[in-house]
Amino acid sequence: MTPDEVSLAASKLIEVERVDAAILLLSMATHSEHPLDPECLLETLETVMKLPAPRQKELRERIDQHHIQELIGYLQNQSSGDYECRLATIEWFFLPLLGEFSIHSPKTLHSQLEKSPKFFIELLSVADHVQQEPTQEEKNRVEYAYHLLHGWKTIPGTEPDGKIQEEKLRQWCEEVRQLARKTNRLGICDSKLGELFAHAPSDPDGTWPCEAVREIVEEIGTEELGKGLYYGIVNSRGVAWGTGGEEEHELATQFRSKAEKISFDHPFVGEILENVSQCYELQANHCKEEARWEG
C-alpha cells in the first residue's frame, strides 16, 4: 500500500469505529520505507483520546499498547515543529505507555521542560499539590506530573554534542527558582534540581559532575539542593543484592576520589560526594556483616 492508501484506509476504519484496526494498520506501515502522513497518525491518536472511558478501556484490552508506542515514536522522529503542541498533548495522555520500560520516552514533553521554566514549575506544583478527596482525574494528573519529572534526565542547556552551556543552565535555573519562590515552592524546586543534576555528564577529563553543573550547584548551595543531589546519586544505583560489600566499597572509593578532585574549587559539591562515599562505605560494612553471619 502507498502512504496515501494507508491514510485513506485508516480514515475509513475510524469512520466505522474500528480505531483499533486503524492503529494496527498504521503501526505496521511505520516499518515501511515510504514516509507516512503525520496528520493521519495524529488524528488517529487524537481519536483515541476523545473516546468515552468505557471505549478506551475496551481498546486497551483489544490492542497491544506497543502499537500506540510505535505511532508516537514515529511522530517524534519526524522532528517537525508544526505539530509539537499536539504531540505533547498526546504524550501526556499516553504517558503511562512512555515510562522507563518503554523503548519510547515522552521526548516532546521533556523538550518543553528544557525550554520552559514555567512548565517545570507547573508540573512541580501539580506533583506537590494533593487534594483531600481527589478525583481519579486529579490522582492521574499528580501521578503523571511526578513520573514526567522523575523520568526527565537531560540537563537544560545541553547541546547536541552532550556539552552543557553553563550560561543557558544558569539562566534556566534562575527563572525556575524565581517562579518557585513566588509559589512558595523553592525548597522542593531545589530538591528536584538536585535530583536532576545527579544525571549530569562528566567533563572530558572524567571529572564528575561536569564543571557547568558544579558551578551552578555551588552558586545555589542550599541544603535542599544538596539533599536532592545526594539522594539522586544514591537512588540512581537501584537495589543491589548479594554483593558481599565489594561493589559498595568500590563505589565508596570512586566517590571519595571524585570528591577529593573537586573539593578545593567546589567545596559544597565535594562535601556531597564525600557524604555519598560514606553512605556506600556504611553499606559495604553492612553487606560484609550480613555475609559473615550467613556464611
PDB file of C-alpha atoms in Angstrom:
ATOM      1  CA  MET A   1       0.000   0.000   0.000  1.00  0.00           C
ATOM      2  CA  THR A   2       1.147   3.522  -0.770  1.00  0.00           C
ATOM      3  CA  PRO A   3       1.180   6.127   2.036  1.00  0.00           C
ATOM      4  CA  ASP A   4      -1.967   7.715   0.577  1.00  0.00           C
ATOM      5  CA  GLU A   5      -3.719   4.352   0.528  1.00  0.00           C
ATOM      6  CA  VAL A   6      -2.696   3.725   4.135  1.00  0.00           C
ATOM      7  CA  SER A   7      -4.079   7.108   5.213  1.00  0.00           C
ATOM      8  CA  LEU A   8      -7.340   6.522   3.339  1.00  0.00           C
ATOM      9  CA  ALA A   9      -7.769   3.042   4.798  1.00  0.00           C
ATOM     10  CA  ALA A  10      -7.080   4.314   8.329  1.00  0.00           C
ATOM     11  CA  SER A  11      -9.643   7.099   7.891  1.00  0.00           C
ATOM     12  CA  LYS A  12     -12.272   4.637   6.675  1.00  0.00           C
ATOM     13  CA  LEU A  13     -11.620   2.335   9.626  1.00  0.00           C
ATOM     14  CA  ILE A  14     -12.039   5.234  12.056  1.00  0.00           C
ATOM     15  CA  GLU A  15     -15.307   6.208  10.346  1.00  0.00           C
ATOM     16  CA  VAL A  16     -16.736   2.763  11.125  1.00  0.00           C
ATOM     17  CA  GLU A  17     -15.396   2.935  14.711  1.00  0.00           C
ATOM     18  CA  ARG A  18     -12.543   0.477  14.119  1.00  0.00           C
ATOM     19  CA  VAL A  19      -9.831   2.683  15.548  1.00  0.00           C
ATOM     20  CA  ASP A  20      -8.053  -0.418  16.875  1.00  0.00           C
ATOM     21  CA  ALA A  21      -7.670  -1.725  13.324  1.00  0.00           C
ATOM     22  CA  ALA A  22      -6.507   1.716  12.167  1.00  0.00           C
ATOM     23  CA  ILE A  23      -3.805   1.747  14.846  1.00  0.00           C
ATOM     24  CA  LEU A  24      -2.634  -1.732  13.867  1.00  0.00           C
ATOM     25  CA  LEU A  25      -2.523  -0.767  10.187  1.00  0.00           C
ATOM     26  CA  LEU A  26      -0.543   2.413  10.847  1.00  0.00           C
ATOM     27  CA  SER A  27       1.801   0.628  13.235  1.00  0.00           C
ATOM     28  CA  MET A  28       2.677  -1.895  10.535  1.00  0.00           C
ATOM     29  CA  ALA A  29       3.078   0.905   7.994  1.00  0.00           C
ATOM     30  CA  THR A  30       5.658   2.717  10.152  1.00  0.00           C
ATOM     31  CA  HIS A  31       8.106  -0.032   9.206  1.00  0.00           C
ATOM     32  CA  SER A  32       7.696   0.740   5.501  1.00  0.00           C
ATOM     33  CA  GLU A  33      10.361   2.632   3.583  1.00  0.00           C
ATOM     34  CA  HIS A  34       7.705   5.109   2.448  1.00  0.00           C
ATOM     35  CA  PRO A  35       7.060   8.085   4.783  1.00  0.00           C
ATOM     36  CA  LEU A  36       3.576   8.306   6.279  1.00  0.00           C
ATOM     37  CA  ASP A  37       1.424  11.394   6.608  1.00  0.00           C
ATOM     38  CA  PRO A  38       1.931  12.620  10.202  1.00  0.00           C
ATOM     39  CA  GLU A  39      -1.540  14.170  10.164  1.00  0.00           C
ATOM     40  CA  CYS A  40      -3.116  10.743   9.797  1.00  0.00           C
ATOM     41  CA  LEU A  41      -1.217   9.405  12.812  1.00  0.00           C
ATOM     42  CA  LEU A  42      -2.050  12.472  14.880  1.00  0.00           C
ATOM     43  CA  GLU A  43      -5.752  12.252  14.058  1.00  0.00           C
ATOM     44  CA  THR A  44      -5.845   8.541  14.879  1.00  0.00           C
ATOM     45  CA  LEU A  45      -4.262   9.039  18.303  1.00  0.00           C
ATOM     46  CA  GLU A  46      -6.475  12.053  18.984  1.00  0.00           C
ATOM     47  CA  THR A  47      -9.496   9.914  18.130  1.00  0.00           C
ATOM     48  CA  VAL A  48      -8.476   7.508  20.885  1.00  0.00           C
ATOM     49  CA  MET A  49      -8.181  10.411  23.320  1.00  0.00           C
ATOM     50  CA  LYS A  50     -11.749  11.511  22.566  1.00  0.00           C
ATOM     51  CA  LEU A  51     -13.295   8.093  23.149  1.00  0.00           C
ATOM     52  CA  PRO A  52     -15.518   7.626  26.222  1.00  0.00           C
ATOM     53  CA  ALA A  53     -13.754   5.934  29.141  1.00  0.00           C
ATOM     54  CA  PRO A  54     -15.506   2.551  28.613  1.00  0.00           C
ATOM     55  CA  ARG A  55     -14.440   2.516  24.957  1.00  0.00           C
ATOM     56  CA  GLN A  56     -10.865   3.403  25.895  1.00  0.00           C
ATOM     57  CA  LYS A  57     -10.794   0.527  28.381  1.00  0.00           C
ATOM     58  CA  GLU A  58     -12.143  -1.827  25.722  1.00  0.00           C
ATOM     59  CA  LEU A  59      -9.486  -0.613  23.291  1.00  0.00           C
ATOM     60  CA  ARG A  60      -6.695  -1.270  25.802  1.00  0.00           C
ATOM     61  CA  GLU A  61      -7.923  -4.843  26.139  1.00  0.00           C
ATOM     62  CA  ARG A  62      -8.119  -5.398  22.383  1.00  0.00           C
ATOM     63  CA  ILE A  63      -4.849  -3.948  21.152  1.00  0.00           C
ATOM     64  CA  ASP A  64      -1.203  -4.309  22.085  1.00  0.00           C
ATOM     65  CA  GLN A  65      -0.088  -0.981  23.576  1.00  0.00           C
ATOM     66  CA  HIS A  66       3.199  -1.387  21.695  1.00  0.00           C
ATOM     67  CA  HIS A  67       1.404  -0.304  18.515  1.00  0.00           C
ATOM     68  CA  ILE A  68       0.462   3.040  20.079  1.00  0.00           C
ATOM     69  CA  GLN A  69       4.040   3.474  21.270  1.00  0.00           C
ATOM     70  CA  GLU A  70       5.251   2.943  17.706  1.00  0.00           C
ATOM     71  CA  LEU A  71       2.963   5.654  16.341  1.00  0.00           C
ATOM     72  CA  ILE A  72       4.182   8.130  18.953  1.00  0.00           C
ATOM     73  CA  GLY A  73       7.800   7.167  18.304  1.00  0.00           C
ATOM     74  CA  TYR A  74       7.320   7.651  14.566  1.00  0.00           C
ATOM     75  CA  LEU A  75       5.918  11.155  15.103  1.00  0.00           C
ATOM     76  CA  GLN A  76       8.767  12.036  17.466  1.00  0.00           C
ATOM     77  CA  ASN A  77      11.330  11.061  14.848  1.00  0.00           C
ATOM     78  CA  GLN A  78       9.863  13.400  12.229  1.00  0.00           C
ATOM     79  CA  SER A  79      11.411  16.390  14.038  1.00  0.00           C
ATOM     80  CA  SER A  80       8.676  18.768  12.941  1.00  0.00           C
ATOM     81  CA  GLY A  81       7.667  21.786  14.986  1.00  0.00           C
ATOM     82  CA  ASP A  82       4.399  22.061  13.074  1.00  0.00           C
ATOM     83  CA  TYR A  83       2.584  19.726  15.449  1.00  0.00           C
ATOM     84  CA  GLU A  84       4.736  19.919  18.576  1.00  0.00           C
ATOM     85  CA  CYS A  85       1.879  21.110  20.811  1.00  0.00           C
ATOM     86  CA  ARG A  86      -0.427  18.354  19.575  1.00  0.00           C
ATOM     87  CA  LEU A  87       2.247  15.715  20.078  1.00  0.00           C
ATOM     88  CA  ALA A  88       2.936  16.991  23.602  1.00  0.00           C
ATOM     89  CA  THR A  89      -0.766  16.614  24.423  1.00  0.00           C
ATOM     90  CA  ILE A  90      -0.724  13.089  23.002  1.00  0.00           C
ATOM     91  CA  GLU A  91       2.370  12.191  25.037  1.00  0.00           C
ATOM     92  CA  TRP A  92       0.690  13.445  28.212  1.00  0.00           C
ATOM     93  CA  PHE A  93      -2.422  11.374  27.551  1.00  0.00           C
ATOM     94  CA  PHE A  94      -0.411   8.220  26.843  1.00  0.00           C
ATOM     95  CA  LEU A  95       2.282   8.922  29.447  1.00  0.00           C
ATOM     96  CA  PRO A  96       1.881   5.537  31.218  1.00  0.00           C
ATOM     97  CA  LEU A  97       2.984   3.900  27.947  1.00  0.00           C
ATOM     98  CA  LEU A  98       6.145   6.013  27.759  1.00  0.00           C
ATOM     99  CA  GLY A  99       7.786   5.045  31.034  1.00  0.00           C
ATOM    100  CA  GLU A 100      11.263   3.723  31.795  1.00  0.00           C
ATOM    101  CA  PHE A 101      10.418   0.241  30.479  1.00  0.00           C
ATOM    102  CA  SER A 102       9.245   1.555  27.104  1.00  0.00           C
ATOM    103  CA  ILE A 103      11.525   1.971  24.102  1.00  0.00           C
ATOM    104  CA  HIS A 104       9.978   5.434  23.651  1.00  0.00           C
ATOM    105  CA  SER A 105      10.071   8.293  26.144  1.00  0.00           C
ATOM    106  CA  PRO A 106       7.966  11.491  26.215  1.00  0.00           C
ATOM    107  CA  LYS A 107      10.604  13.385  24.220  1.00  0.00           C
ATOM    108  CA  THR A 108       8.382  16.326  23.322  1.00  0.00           C
ATOM    109  CA  LEU A 109       7.367  16.946  26.927  1.00  0.00           C
ATOM    110  CA  HIS A 110      10.979  16.621  28.053  1.00  0.00           C
ATOM    111  CA  SER A 111      11.965  19.146  25.388  1.00  0.00           C
ATOM    112  CA  GLN A 112       9.325  21.554  26.692  1.00  0.00           C
ATOM    113  CA  LEU A 113      10.739  21.192  30.200  1.00  0.00           C
ATOM    114  CA  GLU A 114      14.139  22.242  28.863  1.00  0.00           C
ATOM    115  CA  LYS A 115      12.704  25.242  27.058  1.00  0.00           C
ATOM    116  CA  SER A 116      10.110  26.367  29.586  1.00  0.00           C
ATOM    117  CA  PRO A 117      10.868  27.011  33.273  1.00  0.00           C
ATOM    118  CA  LYS A 118       7.176  27.839  33.642  1.00  0.00           C
ATOM    119  CA  PHE A 119       6.190  24.331  32.526  1.00  0.00           C
ATOM    120  CA  PHE A 120       8.646  22.836  35.027  1.00  0.00           C
ATOM    121  CA  ILE A 121       7.065  24.798  37.889  1.00  0.00           C
ATOM    122  CA  GLU A 122       3.545  23.925  36.713  1.00  0.00           C
ATOM    123  CA  LEU A 123       4.408  20.224  36.887  1.00  0.00           C
ATOM    124  CA  LEU A 124       6.121  20.677  40.231  1.00  0.00           C
ATOM    125  CA  SER A 125       3.010  22.406  41.581  1.00  0.00           C
ATOM    126  CA  VAL A 126       0.759  19.605  40.344  1.00  0.00           C
ATOM    127  CA  ALA A 127       3.001  16.883  41.783  1.00  0.00           C
ATOM    128  CA  ASP A 128       3.224  18.705  45.119  1.00  0.00           C
ATOM    129  CA  HIS A 129      -0.484  19.507  45.455  1.00  0.00           C
ATOM    130  CA  VAL A 130      -2.606  16.720  46.925  1.00  0.00           C
ATOM    131  CA  GLN A 131      -6.344  17.222  47.394  1.00  0.00           C
ATOM    132  CA  GLN A 132      -8.047  15.791  50.483  1.00  0.00           C
ATOM    133  CA  GLU A 133     -10.506  13.811  48.383  1.00  0.00           C
ATOM    134  CA  PRO A 134      -9.062  13.857  44.864  1.00  0.00           C
ATOM    135  CA  THR A 135     -10.983  12.610  41.872  1.00  0.00           C
ATOM    136  CA  GLN A 136      -9.441   9.906  39.708  1.00  0.00           C
ATOM    137  CA  GLU A 137      -8.551  12.559  37.139  1.00  0.00           C
ATOM    138  CA  GLU A 138      -6.732  14.598  39.798  1.00  0.00           C
ATOM    139  CA  LYS A 139      -4.902  11.482  41.005  1.00  0.00           C
ATOM    140  CA  ASN A 140      -3.801  10.803  37.433  1.00  0.00           C
ATOM    141  CA  ARG A 141      -2.513  14.363  36.990  1.00  0.00           C
ATOM    142  CA  VAL A 142      -0.423  14.117  40.157  1.00  0.00           C
ATOM    143  CA  GLU A 143       0.950  10.722  39.129  1.00  0.00           C
ATOM    144  CA  TYR A 144       1.686  11.872  35.575  1.00  0.00           C
ATOM    145  CA  ALA A 145       3.448  15.041  36.758  1.00  0.00           C
ATOM    146  CA  TYR A 146       5.576  13.083  39.222  1.00  0.00           C
ATOM    147  CA  HIS A 147       6.619  10.451  36.691  1.00  0.00           C
ATOM    148  CA  LEU A 148       7.341  13.026  33.985  1.00  0.00           C
ATOM    149  CA  LEU A 149       9.653  14.964  36.298  1.00  0.00           C
ATOM    150  CA  HIS A 150      11.228  11.791  37.664  1.00  0.00           C
ATOM    151  CA  GLY A 151      11.917  10.426  34.181  1.00  0.00           C
ATOM    152  CA  TRP A 152      13.493  13.647  32.879  1.00  0.00           C
ATOM    153  CA  LYS A 153      17.276  13.300  32.905  1.00  0.00           C
ATOM    154  CA  THR A 154      18.539  15.870  30.384  1.00  0.00           C
ATOM    155  CA  ILE A 155      20.169  18.928  31.955  1.00  0.00           C
ATOM    156  CA  PRO A 156      18.872  22.225  30.473  1.00  0.00           C
ATOM    157  CA  GLY A 157      21.486  23.843  28.274  1.00  0.00           C
ATOM    158  CA  THR A 158      22.704  20.515  26.890  1.00  0.00           C
ATOM    159  CA  GLU A 159      23.995  20.877  23.337  1.00  0.00           C
ATOM    160  CA  PRO A 160      23.713  18.155  20.640  1.00  0.00           C
ATOM    161  CA  ASP A 161      27.302  17.096  21.386  1.00  0.00           C
ATOM    162  CA  GLY A 162      26.386  16.486  25.040  1.00  0.00           C
ATOM    163  CA  LYS A 163      28.222  19.508  26.418  1.00  0.00           C
ATOM    164  CA  ILE A 164      26.271  21.756  28.794  1.00  0.00           C
ATOM    165  CA  GLN A 165      26.280  25.501  28.161  1.00  0.00           C
ATOM    166  CA  GLU A 166      26.745  26.922  31.645  1.00  0.00           C
ATOM    167  CA  GLU A 167      25.097  30.285  30.978  1.00  0.00           C
ATOM    168  CA  LYS A 168      21.998  28.660  29.493  1.00  0.00           C
ATOM    169  CA  LEU A 169      21.726  26.377  32.512  1.00  0.00           C
ATOM    170  CA  ARG A 170      22.240  29.305  34.885  1.00  0.00           C
ATOM    171  CA  GLN A 171      19.511  31.347  33.199  1.00  0.00           C
ATOM    172  CA  TRP A 172      17.094  28.400  33.271  1.00  0.00           C
ATOM    173  CA  CYS A 173      17.765  27.763  36.967  1.00  0.00           C
ATOM    174  CA  GLU A 174      17.365  31.434  37.859  1.00  0.00           C
ATOM    175  CA  GLU A 175      13.989  31.606  36.110  1.00  0.00           C
ATOM    176  CA  VAL A 176      12.816  28.345  37.671  1.00  0.00           C
ATOM    177  CA  ARG A 177      13.822  29.386  41.179  1.00  0.00           C
ATOM    178  CA  GLN A 178      12.245  32.824  40.775  1.00  0.00           C
ATOM    179  CA  LEU A 179       8.930  31.228  39.770  1.00  0.00           C
ATOM    180  CA  ALA A 180       9.219  28.682  42.581  1.00  0.00           C
ATOM    181  CA  ARG A 181       9.789  31.452  45.112  1.00  0.00           C
ATOM    182  CA  LYS A 182       6.561  33.142  44.012  1.00  0.00           C
ATOM    183  CA  THR A 183       4.591  29.938  44.628  1.00  0.00           C
ATOM    184  CA  ASN A 184       6.340  29.099  47.927  1.00  0.00           C
ATOM    185  CA  ARG A 185       7.941  26.003  46.416  1.00  0.00           C
ATOM    186  CA  LEU A 186      11.590  26.989  46.392  1.00  0.00           C
ATOM    187  CA  GLY A 187      12.609  24.140  48.712  1.00  0.00           C
ATOM    188  CA  ILE A 188      11.022  21.375  46.664  1.00  0.00           C
ATOM    189  CA  CYS A 189      12.264  23.073  43.487  1.00  0.00           C
ATOM    190  CA  ASP A 190      15.868  22.970  44.706  1.00  0.00           C
ATOM    191  CA  SER A 191      15.428  19.355  45.771  1.00  0.00           C
ATOM    192  CA  LYS A 192      14.196  18.409  42.307  1.00  0.00           C
ATOM    193  CA  LEU A 193      17.054  20.327  40.680  1.00  0.00           C
ATOM    194  CA  GLY A 194      19.485  18.332  42.797  1.00  0.00           C
ATOM    195  CA  GLU A 195      17.911  15.070  41.655  1.00  0.00           C
ATOM    196  CA  LEU A 196      18.199  16.215  38.042  1.00  0.00           C
ATOM    197  CA  PHE A 197      21.866  17.185  38.446  1.00  0.00           C
ATOM    198  CA  ALA A 198      22.616  13.629  39.576  1.00  0.00           C
ATOM    199  CA  HIS A 199      22.326  12.746  35.868  1.00  0.00           C
ATOM    200  CA  ALA A 200      24.964  15.269  34.791  1.00  0.00           C
ATOM    201  CA  PRO A 201      27.676  14.141  32.363  1.00  0.00           C
ATOM    202  CA  SER A 202      31.389  14.178  33.140  1.00  0.00           C
ATOM    203  CA  ASP A 203      33.980  16.622  31.871  1.00  0.00           C
ATOM    204  CA  PRO A 204      36.218  15.392  29.024  1.00  0.00           C
ATOM    205  CA  ASP A 205      38.902  14.518  31.600  1.00  0.00           C
ATOM    206  CA  GLY A 206      36.446  12.345  33.544  1.00  0.00           C
ATOM    207  CA  THR A 207      35.719  14.805  36.362  1.00  0.00           C
ATOM    208  CA  TRP A 208      32.160  14.389  37.626  1.00  0.00           C
ATOM    209  CA  PRO A 209      29.840  16.184  37.676  1.00  0.00           C
ATOM    210  CA  CYS A 210      30.812  18.440  34.785  1.00  0.00           C
ATOM    211  CA  GLU A 211      32.058  21.952  35.507  1.00  0.00           C
ATOM    212  CA  ALA A 212      28.837  23.692  34.426  1.00  0.00           C
ATOM    213  CA  VAL A 213      26.793  21.708  36.939  1.00  0.00           C
ATOM    214  CA  ARG A 214      29.434  22.087  39.670  1.00  0.00           C
ATOM    215  CA  GLU A 215      29.361  25.854  39.247  1.00  0.00           C
ATOM    216  CA  ILE A 216      25.567  26.081  39.413  1.00  0.00           C
ATOM    217  CA  VAL A 217      25.282  23.749  42.411  1.00  0.00           C
ATOM    218  CA  GLU A 218      27.985  25.730  44.204  1.00  0.00           C
ATOM    219  CA  GLU A 219      26.219  29.027  43.456  1.00  0.00           C
ATOM    220  CA  ILE A 220      22.804  27.866  44.687  1.00  0.00           C
ATOM    221  CA  GLY A 221      24.261  25.936  47.593  1.00  0.00           C
ATOM    222  CA  THR A 222      21.046  25.291  49.537  1.00  0.00           C
ATOM    223  CA  GLU A 223      20.513  22.357  51.868  1.00  0.00           C
ATOM    224  CA  GLU A 224      17.566  21.168  49.763  1.00  0.00           C
ATOM    225  CA  LEU A 225      19.657  21.153  46.600  1.00  0.00           C
ATOM    226  CA  GLY A 226      22.399  19.217  48.357  1.00  0.00           C
ATOM    227  CA  LYS A 227      19.971  16.617  49.655  1.00  0.00           C
ATOM    228  CA  GLY A 228      18.367  16.295  46.232  1.00  0.00           C
ATOM    229  CA  LEU A 229      21.745  15.679  44.590  1.00  0.00           C
ATOM    230  CA  TYR A 230      22.757  13.217  47.310  1.00  0.00           C
ATOM    231  CA  TYR A 231      19.588  11.136  47.065  1.00  0.00           C
ATOM    232  CA  GLY A 232      19.553  11.433  43.280  1.00  0.00           C
ATOM    233  CA  ILE A 233      23.008   9.836  43.148  1.00  0.00           C
ATOM    234  CA  VAL A 234      22.277   7.106  45.684  1.00  0.00           C
ATOM    235  CA  ASN A 235      18.859   6.218  44.278  1.00  0.00           C
ATOM    236  CA  SER A 236      20.098   6.090  40.676  1.00  0.00           C
ATOM    237  CA  ARG A 237      22.001   2.930  41.523  1.00  0.00           C
ATOM    238  CA  GLY A 238      18.868   0.949  42.332  1.00  0.00           C
ATOM    239  CA  VAL A 239      18.816  -2.099  44.584  1.00  0.00           C
ATOM    240  CA  ALA A 240      21.770  -4.488  44.685  1.00  0.00           C
ATOM    241  CA  TRP A 241      21.747  -7.885  46.377  1.00  0.00           C
ATOM    242  CA  GLY A 242      24.442 -10.355  47.361  1.00  0.00           C
ATOM    243  CA  THR A 243      27.444  -8.182  46.534  1.00  0.00           C
ATOM    244  CA  GLY A 244      29.231  -9.036  49.783  1.00  0.00           C
ATOM    245  CA  GLY A 245      30.120  -5.371  50.139  1.00  0.00           C
ATOM    246  CA  GLU A 246      32.751  -5.377  47.392  1.00  0.00           C
ATOM    247  CA  GLU A 247      30.696  -3.340  44.943  1.00  0.00           C
ATOM    248  CA  GLU A 248      29.705  -0.836  47.627  1.00  0.00           C
ATOM    249  CA  HIS A 249      33.324  -0.478  48.766  1.00  0.00           C
ATOM    250  CA  GLU A 250      34.397   0.212  45.180  1.00  0.00           C
ATOM    251  CA  LEU A 251      31.691   2.888  44.847  1.00  0.00           C
ATOM    252  CA  ALA A 252      32.805   4.455  48.124  1.00  0.00           C
ATOM    253  CA  THR A 253      36.363   4.641  46.794  1.00  0.00           C
ATOM    254  CA  GLN A 254      35.208   6.122  43.484  1.00  0.00           C
ATOM    255  CA  PHE A 255      33.114   8.863  45.077  1.00  0.00           C
ATOM    256  CA  ARG A 256      35.826   9.727  47.600  1.00  0.00           C
ATOM    257  CA  SER A 257      38.199  10.166  44.670  1.00  0.00           C
ATOM    258  CA  LYS A 258      35.643  12.347  42.850  1.00  0.00           C
ATOM    259  CA  ALA A 259      35.184  14.451  45.986  1.00  0.00           C
ATOM    260  CA  GLU A 260      38.916  14.966  46.504  1.00  0.00           C
ATOM    261  CA  LYS A 261      39.339  16.025  42.885  1.00  0.00           C
ATOM    262  CA  ILE A 262      36.843  18.911  43.094  1.00  0.00           C
ATOM    263  CA  SER A 263      36.720  19.906  46.778  1.00  0.00           C
ATOM    264  CA  PHE A 264      39.210  22.782  46.556  1.00  0.00           C
ATOM    265  CA  ASP A 265      37.299  24.743  43.884  1.00  0.00           C
ATOM    266  CA  HIS A 266      33.833  23.362  44.654  1.00  0.00           C
ATOM    267  CA  PRO A 267      33.685  22.527  48.375  1.00  0.00           C
ATOM    268  CA  PHE A 268      29.882  22.261  48.575  1.00  0.00           C
ATOM    269  CA  VAL A 269      29.737  19.690  45.772  1.00  0.00           C
ATOM    270  CA  GLY A 270      32.775  17.920  47.179  1.00  0.00           C
ATOM    271  CA  GLU A 271      31.095  17.546  50.568  1.00  0.00           C
ATOM    272  CA  ILE A 272      28.024  15.983  48.933  1.00  0.00           C
ATOM    273  CA  LEU A 273      30.171  13.448  47.079  1.00  0.00           C
ATOM    274  CA  GLU A 274      32.070  12.672  50.280  1.00  0.00           C
ATOM    275  CA  ASN A 275      28.724  12.020  52.001  1.00  0.00           C
ATOM    276  CA  VAL A 276      27.801   9.660  49.160  1.00  0.00           C
ATOM    277  CA  SER A 277      31.118   7.893  49.657  1.00  0.00           C
ATOM    278  CA  GLN A 278      30.425   7.477  53.371  1.00  0.00           C
ATOM    279  CA  CYS A 279      26.954   6.120  52.586  1.00  0.00           C
ATOM    280  CA  TYR A 280      28.423   3.422  50.347  1.00  0.00           C
ATOM    281  CA  GLU A 281      31.096   2.618  52.934  1.00  0.00           C
ATOM    282  CA  LEU A 282      28.380   2.024  55.530  1.00  0.00           C
ATOM    283  CA  GLN A 283      26.510  -0.168  53.052  1.00  0.00           C
ATOM    284  CA  ALA A 284      29.715  -2.106  52.343  1.00  0.00           C
ATOM    285  CA  ASN A 285      30.279  -2.784  56.042  1.00  0.00           C
ATOM    286  CA  HIS A 286      26.655  -3.832  56.459  1.00  0.00           C
ATOM    287  CA  CYS A 287      26.874  -6.237  53.498  1.00  0.00           C
ATOM    288  CA  LYS A 288      30.104  -7.732  54.827  1.00  0.00           C
ATOM    289  CA  GLU A 289      28.492  -8.257  58.234  1.00  0.00           C
ATOM    290  CA  GLU A 290      25.462  -9.931  56.640  1.00  0.00           C
ATOM    291  CA  ALA A 291      27.704 -12.190  54.555  1.00  0.00           C
ATOM    292  CA  ARG A 292      29.683 -13.145  57.656  1.00  0.00           C
ATOM    293  CA  TRP A 293      26.535 -14.184  59.551  1.00  0.00           C
ATOM    294  CA  GLU A 294      25.091 -16.029  56.552  1.00  0.00           C
ATOM    295  CA  GLY A 295      28.372 -17.777  55.807  1.00  0.00           C
TER     296      GLY A 295
END
